[in-house]
Structure formats: C-alpha cells, structure tokens
mmCIF file of N, CA and C in Angstrom:
data_model
loop_
_atom_site.group_PDB
_atom_site.id
_atom_site.type_symbol
_atom_site.label_atom_id
_atom_site.label_comp_id
_atom_site.label_asym_id
_atom_site.label_seq_id
_atom_site.Cartn_x
_atom_site.Cartn_y
_atom_site.Cartn_z
ATOM 1 N N MET A 27 166.022 15.040 -165.662
ATOM 2 C CA MET A 27 166.467 13.954 -165.106
ATOM 3 C C MET A 27 165.777 14.259 -163.814
ATOM 4 N N ARG A 28 165.257 15.372 -163.447
ATOM 5 C CA ARG A 28 164.524 14.964 -162.326
ATOM 6 C C ARG A 28 163.489 13.800 -162.445
ATOM 7 N N ALA A 29 162.673 13.708 -163.155
ATOM 8 C CA ALA A 29 161.641 12.789 -163.177
ATOM 9 C C ALA A 29 161.983 11.498 -163.192
ATOM 10 N N PHE A 30 163.983 10.944 -163.289
ATOM 11 C CA PHE A 30 164.214 9.595 -162.931
ATOM 12 C C PHE A 30 164.269 9.732 -161.273
ATOM 13 N N ARG A 31 165.122 10.282 -160.703
ATOM 14 C CA ARG A 31 165.429 10.780 -159.566
ATOM 15 C C ARG A 31 164.509 10.900 -158.059
ATOM 16 N N GLU A 32 163.829 11.511 -159.218
ATOM 17 C CA GLU A 32 162.201 11.628 -157.927
ATOM 18 C C GLU A 32 161.682 10.251 -158.205
ATOM 19 N N ALA A 33 161.566 9.240 -159.327
ATOM 20 C CA ALA A 33 161.046 8.074 -159.249
ATOM 21 C C ALA A 33 161.555 7.154 -158.345
ATOM 22 N N VAL A 34 163.081 7.209 -158.604
ATOM 23 C CA VAL A 34 164.255 6.626 -157.940
ATOM 24 C C VAL A 34 163.843 6.318 -156.514
ATOM 25 N N GLU A 35 163.700 8.131 -155.862
ATOM 26 C CA GLU A 35 163.880 7.993 -154.512
ATOM 27 C C GLU A 35 162.375 8.267 -154.008
ATOM 28 N N ALA A 36 161.119 8.052 -154.960
ATOM 29 C CA ALA A 36 160.191 7.545 -154.616
ATOM 30 C C ALA A 36 160.115 5.899 -154.349
ATOM 31 N N GLY A 37 160.726 5.719 -154.992
ATOM 32 C CA GLY A 37 161.011 3.745 -155.244
ATOM 33 C C GLY A 37 159.410 3.232 -156.578
ATOM 34 N N ASP A 38 159.173 4.265 -156.750
ATOM 35 C CA ASP A 38 158.361 4.026 -158.301
ATOM 36 C C ASP A 38 159.254 3.539 -159.236
ATOM 37 N N LEU A 39 158.978 2.054 -159.029
ATOM 38 C CA LEU A 39 160.307 1.468 -159.888
ATOM 39 C C LEU A 39 159.486 1.601 -161.847
ATOM 40 N N ASP A 40 158.355 1.299 -161.881
ATOM 41 C CA ASP A 40 157.645 1.417 -162.923
ATOM 42 C C ASP A 40 157.525 2.549 -163.666
ATOM 43 N N ALA A 41 157.937 3.621 -162.884
ATOM 44 C CA ALA A 41 158.256 5.205 -163.216
ATOM 45 C C ALA A 41 159.738 5.096 -163.984
ATOM 46 N N VAL A 42 160.646 4.398 -163.292
ATOM 47 C CA VAL A 42 162.076 4.348 -163.407
ATOM 48 C C VAL A 42 162.143 3.186 -165.078
ATOM 49 N N GLU A 43 161.413 2.737 -164.739
ATOM 50 C CA GLU A 43 161.289 1.897 -166.281
ATOM 51 C C GLU A 43 160.650 2.274 -167.436
ATOM 52 N N ALA A 44 159.624 2.956 -167.085
ATOM 53 C CA ALA A 44 159.126 4.293 -168.868
ATOM 54 C C ALA A 44 160.304 5.273 -169.017
ATOM 55 N N LEU A 45 161.048 4.998 -168.230
ATOM 56 C CA LEU A 45 162.062 6.604 -168.649
ATOM 57 C C LEU A 45 163.039 5.635 -169.091
ATOM 58 N N LEU A 46 163.270 4.568 -169.199
ATOM 59 C CA LEU A 46 164.430 3.425 -170.009
ATOM 60 C C LEU A 46 163.660 3.084 -171.678
ATOM 61 N N ALA A 47 164.846 3.538 -172.295
ATOM 62 C CA ALA A 47 164.868 3.692 -173.774
ATOM 63 C C ALA A 47 165.444 1.777 -173.974
ATOM 64 N N ASP A 48 164.129 1.379 -175.166
ATOM 65 C CA ASP A 48 164.126 -0.295 -175.320
ATOM 66 C C ASP A 48 165.545 -0.526 -175.343
ATOM 67 N N ASP A 49 166.804 0.175 -176.534
ATOM 68 C CA ASP A 49 167.565 0.107 -176.527
ATOM 69 C C ASP A 49 168.960 0.676 -174.870
ATOM 70 N N VAL A 50 168.605 0.591 -174.116
ATOM 71 C CA VAL A 50 169.416 1.554 -172.827
ATOM 72 C C VAL A 50 170.741 0.231 -172.835
ATOM 73 N N VAL A 51 171.895 0.560 -172.506
ATOM 74 C CA VAL A 51 172.827 -0.419 -171.943
ATOM 75 C C VAL A 51 173.011 0.038 -170.345
ATOM 76 N N PHE A 52 173.314 -0.974 -169.886
ATOM 77 C CA PHE A 52 173.452 -0.889 -167.865
ATOM 78 C C PHE A 52 174.597 -1.606 -168.179
ATOM 79 N N THR A 53 175.768 -0.332 -167.732
ATOM 80 C CA THR A 53 176.987 -0.811 -167.460
ATOM 81 C C THR A 53 176.655 -1.181 -165.427
ATOM 82 N N SER A 54 177.381 -2.022 -165.179
ATOM 83 C CA SER A 54 177.070 -2.254 -163.470
ATOM 84 C C SER A 54 178.815 -1.631 -162.992
ATOM 85 N N PRO A 55 178.623 -1.649 -161.731
ATOM 86 C CA PRO A 55 179.736 -1.437 -161.207
ATOM 87 C C PRO A 55 180.979 -2.581 -160.318
ATOM 88 N N VAL A 56 180.378 -3.841 -160.941
ATOM 89 C CA VAL A 56 180.994 -5.320 -160.139
ATOM 90 C C VAL A 56 181.450 -6.262 -161.371
ATOM 91 N N VAL A 57 180.434 -5.828 -162.618
ATOM 92 C CA VAL A 57 180.392 -7.029 -163.710
ATOM 93 C C VAL A 57 181.271 -6.057 -164.825
ATOM 94 N N PHE A 58 181.877 -7.253 -165.581
ATOM 95 C CA PHE A 58 182.460 -6.232 -166.598
ATOM 96 C C PHE A 58 181.851 -5.944 -167.688
ATOM 97 N N LYS A 59 180.896 -7.314 -167.990
ATOM 98 C CA LYS A 59 180.294 -7.217 -169.134
ATOM 99 C C LYS A 59 178.786 -6.058 -169.189
ATOM 100 N N PRO A 60 178.503 -5.757 -170.242
ATOM 101 C CA PRO A 60 177.479 -4.330 -170.030
ATOM 102 C C PRO A 60 176.296 -5.115 -170.741
ATOM 103 N N TYR A 61 174.633 -4.965 -169.907
ATOM 104 C CA TYR A 61 173.802 -5.871 -169.754
ATOM 105 C C TYR A 61 172.760 -5.062 -170.854
ATOM 106 N N PRO A 62 172.853 -5.105 -172.718
ATOM 107 C CA PRO A 62 171.939 -4.280 -172.953
ATOM 108 C C PRO A 62 170.661 -4.379 -172.789
ATOM 109 N N GLY A 63 169.681 -3.674 -173.255
ATOM 110 C CA GLY A 63 167.897 -3.890 -172.941
ATOM 111 C C GLY A 63 167.257 -3.405 -171.560
ATOM 112 N N LYS A 64 165.812 -3.376 -172.170
ATOM 113 C CA LYS A 64 164.835 -2.405 -171.194
ATOM 114 C C LYS A 64 164.926 -3.780 -169.775
ATOM 115 N N ALA A 65 164.860 -4.958 -170.367
ATOM 116 C CA ALA A 65 164.121 -5.490 -169.593
ATOM 117 C C ALA A 65 164.671 -6.216 -168.447
ATOM 118 N N ILE A 66 166.428 -6.588 -169.180
ATOM 119 C CA ILE A 66 167.282 -6.789 -167.703
ATOM 120 C C ILE A 66 167.701 -5.595 -166.585
ATOM 121 N N THR A 67 167.693 -4.518 -167.870
ATOM 122 C CA THR A 67 168.135 -3.403 -166.824
ATOM 123 C C THR A 67 167.311 -3.003 -165.644
ATOM 124 N N ALA A 68 165.691 -3.149 -166.168
ATOM 125 C CA ALA A 68 165.049 -2.426 -165.471
ATOM 126 C C ALA A 68 164.813 -3.714 -163.969
ATOM 127 N N SER A 69 164.821 -4.875 -164.810
ATOM 128 C CA SER A 69 165.040 -6.429 -163.586
ATOM 129 C C SER A 69 166.333 -5.638 -162.367
ATOM 130 N N ILE A 70 167.304 -5.521 -162.901
ATOM 131 C CA ILE A 70 168.218 -5.364 -162.126
ATOM 132 C C ILE A 70 168.233 -3.981 -161.131
ATOM 133 N N LEU A 71 168.063 -3.063 -161.621
ATOM 134 C CA LEU A 71 167.225 -1.539 -160.953
ATOM 135 C C LEU A 71 166.470 -2.603 -159.916
ATOM 136 N N ARG A 72 165.805 -3.146 -159.993
ATOM 137 C CA ARG A 72 163.815 -3.686 -158.919
ATOM 138 C C ARG A 72 165.117 -4.220 -158.243
ATOM 139 N N ALA A 73 166.217 -5.606 -158.787
ATOM 140 C CA ALA A 73 167.022 -5.804 -157.129
ATOM 141 C C ALA A 73 167.771 -4.862 -156.220
ATOM 142 N N VAL A 74 167.897 -3.902 -157.245
ATOM 143 C CA VAL A 74 169.027 -3.049 -156.552
ATOM 144 C C VAL A 74 168.542 -2.528 -155.155
ATOM 145 N N SER A 75 167.329 -1.432 -156.062
ATOM 146 C CA SER A 75 166.297 -1.123 -154.639
ATOM 147 C C SER A 75 166.410 -2.184 -153.724
ATOM 148 N N GLN A 76 166.331 -3.784 -153.732
ATOM 149 C CA GLN A 76 165.701 -4.157 -152.529
ATOM 150 C C GLN A 76 167.391 -4.451 -151.551
ATOM 151 N N VAL A 77 168.057 -4.444 -152.286
ATOM 152 C CA VAL A 77 169.498 -4.652 -151.704
ATOM 153 C C VAL A 77 170.222 -3.459 -150.979
ATOM 154 N N PHE A 78 170.214 -2.033 -151.583
ATOM 155 C CA PHE A 78 170.695 -0.586 -151.265
ATOM 156 C C PHE A 78 169.669 -0.525 -150.070
ATOM 157 N N GLU A 79 170.233 -0.303 -148.897
ATOM 158 C CA GLU A 79 169.485 0.447 -147.532
ATOM 159 C C GLU A 79 169.747 1.926 -147.430
ATOM 160 N N ASP A 80 168.787 2.933 -147.201
ATOM 161 C CA ASP A 80 169.286 3.811 -146.679
ATOM 162 C C ASP A 80 169.818 5.067 -147.722
ATOM 163 N N PHE A 81 169.070 4.527 -148.592
ATOM 164 C CA PHE A 81 169.731 5.211 -150.239
ATOM 165 C C PHE A 81 169.427 6.481 -150.320
ATOM 166 N N ARG A 82 170.300 7.605 -150.672
ATOM 167 C CA ARG A 82 170.348 8.859 -151.042
ATOM 168 C C ARG A 82 170.698 9.548 -152.036
ATOM 169 N N TYR A 83 170.060 10.167 -152.566
ATOM 170 C CA TYR A 83 170.746 10.831 -153.605
ATOM 171 C C TYR A 83 171.481 11.620 -152.668
ATOM 172 N N GLU A 84 172.393 12.997 -152.935
ATOM 173 C CA GLU A 84 173.178 13.641 -153.018
ATOM 174 C C GLU A 84 173.159 14.857 -153.436
ATOM 175 N N ARG A 85 173.703 14.763 -154.470
ATOM 176 C CA ARG A 85 173.949 15.980 -155.745
ATOM 177 C C ARG A 85 173.974 15.451 -156.973
ATOM 178 N N GLU A 86 173.759 15.894 -157.479
ATOM 179 C CA GLU A 86 173.016 16.450 -159.526
ATOM 180 C C GLU A 86 173.728 17.231 -160.419
ATOM 181 N N LEU A 87 175.296 16.260 -161.403
ATOM 182 C CA LEU A 87 174.994 17.470 -162.298
ATOM 183 C C LEU A 87 175.066 17.748 -163.311
ATOM 184 N N ASP A 88 174.747 18.065 -163.867
ATOM 185 C CA ASP A 88 174.958 18.326 -166.079
ATOM 186 C C ASP A 88 175.902 18.277 -166.471
ATOM 187 N N GLY A 89 175.838 17.804 -167.675
ATOM 188 C CA GLY A 89 176.989 17.751 -168.651
ATOM 189 C C GLY A 89 176.705 19.746 -169.178
ATOM 190 N N GLY A 90 175.863 19.980 -169.419
ATOM 191 C CA GLY A 90 175.710 20.859 -169.975
ATOM 192 C C GLY A 90 174.966 20.932 -171.590
ATOM 193 N N ASP A 91 174.910 20.096 -172.040
ATOM 194 C CA ASP A 91 174.266 19.545 -173.166
ATOM 195 C C ASP A 91 172.807 18.950 -173.111
ATOM 196 N N GLY A 92 172.629 18.802 -171.644
ATOM 197 C CA GLY A 92 170.747 18.028 -171.321
ATOM 198 C C GLY A 92 171.013 16.684 -171.612
ATOM 199 N N ARG A 93 172.051 16.034 -172.069
ATOM 200 C CA ARG A 93 171.940 14.934 -172.478
ATOM 201 C C ARG A 93 172.455 14.043 -171.097
ATOM 202 N N ASP A 94 173.945 14.610 -170.879
ATOM 203 C CA ASP A 94 174.566 14.138 -169.366
ATOM 204 C C ASP A 94 174.123 14.460 -168.365
ATOM 205 N N HIS A 95 174.283 13.069 -167.021
ATOM 206 C CA HIS A 95 173.892 13.685 -165.885
ATOM 207 C C HIS A 95 174.887 12.588 -165.242
ATOM 208 N N ALA A 96 175.089 13.276 -164.447
ATOM 209 C CA ALA A 96 175.824 12.282 -162.742
ATOM 210 C C ALA A 96 174.685 12.498 -161.296
ATOM 211 N N LEU A 97 174.602 11.658 -160.824
ATOM 212 C CA LEU A 97 173.448 11.762 -159.755
ATOM 213 C C LEU A 97 174.513 10.703 -158.904
ATOM 214 N N VAL A 98 175.244 11.638 -157.663
ATOM 215 C CA VAL A 98 175.837 11.280 -156.687
ATOM 216 C C VAL A 98 175.125 10.574 -155.530
ATOM 217 N N PHE A 99 175.514 9.411 -155.098
ATOM 218 C CA PHE A 99 174.516 8.973 -153.812
ATOM 219 C C PHE A 99 175.081 8.235 -153.308
ATOM 220 N N THR A 100 174.347 8.562 -151.678
ATOM 221 C CA THR A 100 175.202 7.325 -150.526
ATOM 222 C C THR A 100 174.067 5.998 -150.265
ATOM 223 N N ALA A 101 174.635 5.271 -150.097
ATOM 224 C CA ALA A 101 173.476 3.676 -149.376
ATOM 225 C C ALA A 101 173.945 2.729 -149.182
ATOM 226 N N ARG A 102 173.723 1.969 -148.422
ATOM 227 C CA ARG A 102 174.404 0.926 -147.264
ATOM 228 C C ARG A 102 174.076 -0.562 -147.801
ATOM 229 N N VAL A 103 174.544 -1.367 -147.878
ATOM 230 C CA VAL A 103 173.987 -2.888 -148.280
ATOM 231 C C VAL A 103 175.044 -3.391 -146.833
ATOM 232 N N GLY A 104 174.044 -4.036 -146.210
ATOM 233 C CA GLY A 104 174.903 -4.536 -144.883
ATOM 234 C C GLY A 104 174.965 -3.830 -144.328
ATOM 235 N N GLU A 105 175.946 -3.877 -143.217
ATOM 236 C CA GLU A 105 177.159 -3.196 -142.812
ATOM 237 C C GLU A 105 177.814 -1.979 -143.449
ATOM 238 N N ARG A 106 178.080 -2.553 -144.906
ATOM 239 C CA ARG A 106 179.064 -1.579 -145.333
ATOM 240 C C ARG A 106 178.404 -0.788 -145.784
ATOM 241 N N GLN A 107 178.753 0.644 -146.179
ATOM 242 C CA GLN A 107 178.306 2.248 -146.220
ATOM 243 C C GLN A 107 179.361 2.481 -147.587
ATOM 244 N N LEU A 108 178.445 2.533 -148.312
ATOM 245 C CA LEU A 108 178.679 2.890 -149.812
ATOM 246 C C LEU A 108 178.687 4.708 -150.692
ATOM 247 N N SER A 109 179.452 5.199 -151.052
ATOM 248 C CA SER A 109 179.287 6.100 -151.712
ATOM 249 C C SER A 109 179.197 5.982 -153.836
ATOM 250 N N GLY A 110 178.445 6.348 -154.312
ATOM 251 C CA GLY A 110 178.520 6.191 -155.914
ATOM 252 C C GLY A 110 177.889 7.360 -156.815
ATOM 253 N N CYS A 111 177.632 6.643 -157.905
ATOM 254 C CA CYS A 111 176.967 7.877 -158.614
ATOM 255 C C CYS A 111 176.788 7.236 -160.183
ATOM 256 N N ASP A 112 175.605 7.877 -160.376
ATOM 257 C CA ASP A 112 175.219 6.883 -161.809
ATOM 258 C C ASP A 112 174.644 8.154 -162.755
ATOM 259 N N PHE A 113 176.334 7.721 -163.537
ATOM 260 C CA PHE A 113 176.176 8.174 -164.985
ATOM 261 C C PHE A 113 175.013 7.964 -165.959
ATOM 262 N N ILE A 114 174.047 9.082 -165.974
ATOM 263 C CA ILE A 114 173.235 8.907 -167.105
ATOM 264 C C ILE A 114 173.342 9.554 -168.747
ATOM 265 N N HIS A 115 173.051 9.087 -169.346
ATOM 266 C CA HIS A 115 172.905 9.464 -170.904
ATOM 267 C C HIS A 115 171.678 9.850 -171.471
ATOM 268 N N LEU A 116 171.009 10.315 -171.895
ATOM 269 C CA LEU A 116 169.811 10.865 -172.663
ATOM 270 C C LEU A 116 169.581 10.527 -174.056
ATOM 271 N N ASP A 117 168.710 10.124 -174.820
ATOM 272 C CA ASP A 117 168.897 9.785 -176.411
ATOM 273 C C ASP A 117 167.524 11.188 -176.807
ATOM 274 N N GLU A 118 167.958 11.374 -177.607
ATOM 275 C CA GLU A 118 166.781 12.383 -178.654
ATOM 276 C C GLU A 118 165.568 12.505 -178.151
ATOM 277 N N ASN A 119 165.147 11.461 -177.527
ATOM 278 C CA ASN A 119 163.851 11.528 -177.378
ATOM 279 C C ASN A 119 163.573 11.552 -175.489
ATOM 280 N N GLY A 120 164.677 11.905 -175.079
ATOM 281 C CA GLY A 120 164.935 12.394 -174.144
ATOM 282 C C GLY A 120 164.400 10.479 -172.423
ATOM 283 N N LEU A 121 164.704 9.363 -173.316
ATOM 284 C CA LEU A 121 164.870 8.099 -172.697
ATOM 285 C C LEU A 121 166.214 7.718 -172.672
ATOM 286 N N ILE A 122 166.690 7.088 -171.307
ATOM 287 C CA ILE A 122 168.010 7.207 -170.791
ATOM 288 C C ILE A 122 168.221 5.819 -171.702
ATOM 289 N N ASP A 123 169.585 5.763 -172.437
ATOM 290 C CA ASP A 123 169.859 5.394 -173.289
ATOM 291 C C ASP A 123 171.156 4.421 -172.993
ATOM 292 N N GLU A 124 171.914 5.145 -171.641
ATOM 293 C CA GLU A 124 173.126 5.016 -171.080
ATOM 294 C C GLU A 124 172.845 4.659 -170.073
ATOM 295 N N LEU A 125 173.375 3.841 -168.596
ATOM 296 C CA LEU A 125 173.356 3.994 -166.796
ATOM 297 C C LEU A 125 174.339 3.594 -167.019
ATOM 298 N N THR A 126 175.574 3.981 -165.924
ATOM 299 C CA THR A 126 176.410 3.608 -165.538
ATOM 300 C C THR A 126 176.894 3.677 -163.905
ATOM 301 N N VAL A 127 177.032 3.002 -163.470
ATOM 302 C CA VAL A 127 177.131 3.273 -161.929
ATOM 303 C C VAL A 127 178.192 3.085 -161.511
ATOM 304 N N MET A 128 179.271 3.441 -160.407
ATOM 305 C CA MET A 128 180.181 3.346 -160.105
ATOM 306 C C MET A 128 179.793 3.316 -158.169
ATOM 307 N N VAL A 129 180.815 2.539 -157.813
ATOM 308 C CA VAL A 129 180.421 2.679 -156.198
ATOM 309 C C VAL A 129 182.145 2.404 -155.626
ATOM 310 N N ARG A 130 182.274 2.876 -154.409
ATOM 311 C CA ARG A 130 183.243 2.949 -153.523
ATOM 312 C C ARG A 130 183.387 2.732 -152.273
ATOM 313 N N PRO A 131 184.366 2.043 -151.628
ATOM 314 C CA PRO A 131 184.892 1.666 -151.435
ATOM 315 C C PRO A 131 185.251 0.274 -151.920
ATOM 316 N N MET A 132 186.006 -0.271 -152.044
ATOM 317 C CA MET A 132 185.996 -1.746 -152.524
ATOM 318 C C MET A 132 185.254 -2.566 -151.774
ATOM 319 N N SER A 133 185.301 -2.822 -150.340
ATOM 320 C CA SER A 133 184.349 -3.028 -149.711
ATOM 321 C C SER A 133 182.752 -3.043 -149.435
ATOM 322 N N GLY A 134 182.028 -1.863 -149.947
ATOM 323 C CA GLY A 134 181.449 -1.885 -150.484
ATOM 324 C C GLY A 134 180.497 -2.479 -151.854
ATOM 325 N N ALA A 135 181.549 -2.266 -152.906
ATOM 326 C CA ALA A 135 181.356 -2.800 -154.111
ATOM 327 C C ALA A 135 181.224 -4.040 -154.116
ATOM 328 N N GLN A 136 182.228 -5.035 -153.626
ATOM 329 C CA GLN A 136 182.154 -6.278 -153.024
ATOM 330 C C GLN A 136 181.366 -6.669 -152.258
ATOM 331 N N ALA A 137 180.450 -6.032 -151.446
ATOM 332 C CA ALA A 137 178.977 -6.811 -150.572
ATOM 333 C C ALA A 137 177.755 -6.067 -151.889
ATOM 334 N N LEU A 138 178.072 -5.312 -152.360
ATOM 335 C CA LEU A 138 176.617 -5.059 -153.443
ATOM 336 C C LEU A 138 176.958 -6.249 -154.292
ATOM 337 N N ALA A 139 177.850 -6.696 -155.039
ATOM 338 C CA ALA A 139 178.517 -7.864 -156.003
ATOM 339 C C ALA A 139 178.047 -8.647 -155.547
ATOM 340 N N ALA A 140 177.853 -9.393 -153.567
ATOM 341 C CA ALA A 140 177.871 -10.489 -153.287
ATOM 342 C C ALA A 140 176.052 -10.915 -153.330
ATOM 343 N N ALA A 141 175.605 -9.218 -153.050
ATOM 344 C CA ALA A 141 174.056 -9.562 -152.655
ATOM 345 C C ALA A 141 173.276 -9.766 -153.822
ATOM 346 N N MET A 142 173.871 -8.972 -154.675
ATOM 347 C CA MET A 142 173.447 -8.775 -156.475
ATOM 348 C C MET A 142 173.325 -10.628 -157.024
ATOM 349 N N ALA A 143 174.731 -10.926 -157.094
ATOM 350 C CA ALA A 143 175.322 -12.477 -157.376
ATOM 351 C C ALA A 143 173.765 -12.890 -156.342
ATOM 352 N N ALA A 144 173.784 -12.829 -155.199
ATOM 353 C CA ALA A 144 172.777 -13.736 -154.836
ATOM 354 C C ALA A 144 171.165 -13.855 -155.314
ATOM 355 N N ARG A 145 170.927 -12.934 -155.987
ATOM 356 C CA ARG A 145 170.098 -12.329 -156.844
ATOM 357 C C ARG A 145 169.615 -12.537 -158.045
ATOM 358 N N PHE A 146 170.918 -13.098 -158.827
ATOM 359 C CA PHE A 146 170.857 -12.801 -160.037
ATOM 360 C C PHE A 146 169.793 -13.708 -160.970
ATOM 361 N N ASP A 147 169.794 -15.263 -160.617
ATOM 362 C CA ASP A 147 168.670 -16.407 -161.189
ATOM 363 C C ASP A 147 167.775 -15.044 -160.909
ATOM 364 N N GLU A 148 167.185 -14.765 -160.314
ATOM 365 C CA GLU A 148 165.649 -14.291 -160.006
ATOM 366 C C GLU A 148 165.633 -13.141 -161.003
ATOM 367 N N ILE A 149 166.941 -11.916 -161.162
ATOM 368 C CA ILE A 149 166.484 -11.131 -161.777
ATOM 369 C C ILE A 149 166.843 -11.298 -163.208
ATOM 370 N N ALA A 150 167.147 -12.756 -163.876
ATOM 371 C CA ALA A 150 167.529 -13.007 -165.249
ATOM 372 C C ALA A 150 166.305 -13.461 -165.820
ATOM 373 N N LYS A 151 165.279 -14.632 -164.921
ATOM 374 C CA LYS A 151 164.191 -14.918 -164.895
ATOM 375 C C LYS A 151 163.095 -13.809 -165.218
ATOM 376 N N GLU A 152 163.415 -12.757 -164.774
ATOM 377 C CA GLU A 152 162.326 -11.720 -164.482
ATOM 378 C C GLU A 152 162.802 -11.104 -165.859
ATOM 379 N N ALA A 153 163.274 -10.894 -166.316
ATOM 380 C CA ALA A 153 163.907 -9.892 -167.085
ATOM 381 C C ALA A 153 163.463 -10.846 -168.212
ATOM 382 N N GLU A 154 163.260 -12.114 -168.295
ATOM 383 C CA GLU A 154 163.042 -13.098 -169.520
ATOM 384 C C GLU A 154 161.460 -12.930 -170.076
ATOM 385 N N ALA A 155 160.901 -12.258 -168.517
ATOM 386 C CA ALA A 155 159.456 -12.116 -168.587
ATOM 387 C C ALA A 155 158.799 -11.027 -169.060
ATOM 388 N N ARG A 156 159.811 -10.227 -168.582
ATOM 389 C CA ARG A 156 159.420 -8.523 -169.084
ATOM 390 C C ARG A 156 159.794 -8.762 -170.415
ATOM 391 N N SER A 157 160.368 -9.406 -171.648
ATOM 392 C CA SER A 157 160.753 -9.593 -172.874
ATOM 393 C C SER A 157 160.198 -10.097 -173.625
ATOM 394 N N ALA A 158 159.500 -11.157 -173.111
ATOM 395 C CA ALA A 158 158.847 -11.802 -173.284
ATOM 396 C C ALA A 158 157.260 -11.624 -173.901
ATOM 397 N N PRO A 159 156.964 -11.620 -175.091
ATOM 398 C CA PRO A 159 156.364 -10.834 -175.821
ATOM 399 C C PRO A 159 154.892 -11.699 -175.421
ATOM 400 N N ALA A 160 153.573 -10.793 -175.367
ATOM 401 C CA ALA A 160 152.564 -10.634 -174.431
ATOM 402 C C ALA A 160 151.586 -11.963 -175.211
ATOM 403 N N SER A 161 151.002 -12.367 -174.509
ATOM 404 C CA SER A 161 149.893 -13.542 -175.295
ATOM 405 C C SER A 161 148.866 -13.360 -175.360
#
C-alpha cells in the first residue's frame, strides 16, 4: 500500500496506473454505477488529481490480511472542504483490483460531483484512447 500512497502523494499518476490490475473496478462516491477497467479508472484518477486541492492522506488502516486497506484523506474542491477514504483491495499479484472512494460532507460530495461531471467527456475520451490497441 505504501507504493500507492507515495505515488498519489507525489502526483506520479503513471506509477498509480501501474499499480492497477487490468480488471480493477472503481466505485465513485458520487455515481451509482461502478467503472470497470484500468483505462477508465486511471483516467478518473488523473481528473481527480486536478480537482482535489490541498489533498493529503492522514491515516492508513490495514485489514490484517495484507489485501484490504483504507487510506483516510482530506482535500478541498473549490471552497468546499471534504474528508474521505480510499478503500483498496489487492489481488493475488498485489495489484489494486477494487478501489472504492467515499467522501463527506454532502456539500463536498456535491462539489466533487459537479467538478467531475464538467470533465467527464474528457475522461471518457482519455480512457478510450488508453484502451485502444497500439498500432
């Protein structure tokens, strides 16, 4: 989990992407439907890194089995302060196969939803380009 946390804190999104399993499932705090796949998850995380300001992890929790982790964070979206948690599950190869994010309060979640919705066409295009086979 240290590698993920350090990559996020350093803003090294290529390193974050390298830690994602191809079949990772991202569950958003503001959208009901989960997003399956490395390309869309990486694209969402890149956009979130632009939306979140003053992001920092405050605590790390371990599920005891080495495969379940929780990283508690704070951030700001515009004028809204929020706190949240990244719930992470690792597959048998040590790659992230589940990433669920939760945030509070509702005003922070609403600000996050609006900021991400404004970028979602770009996110979808980037994910499509990432998942296209190299020619």
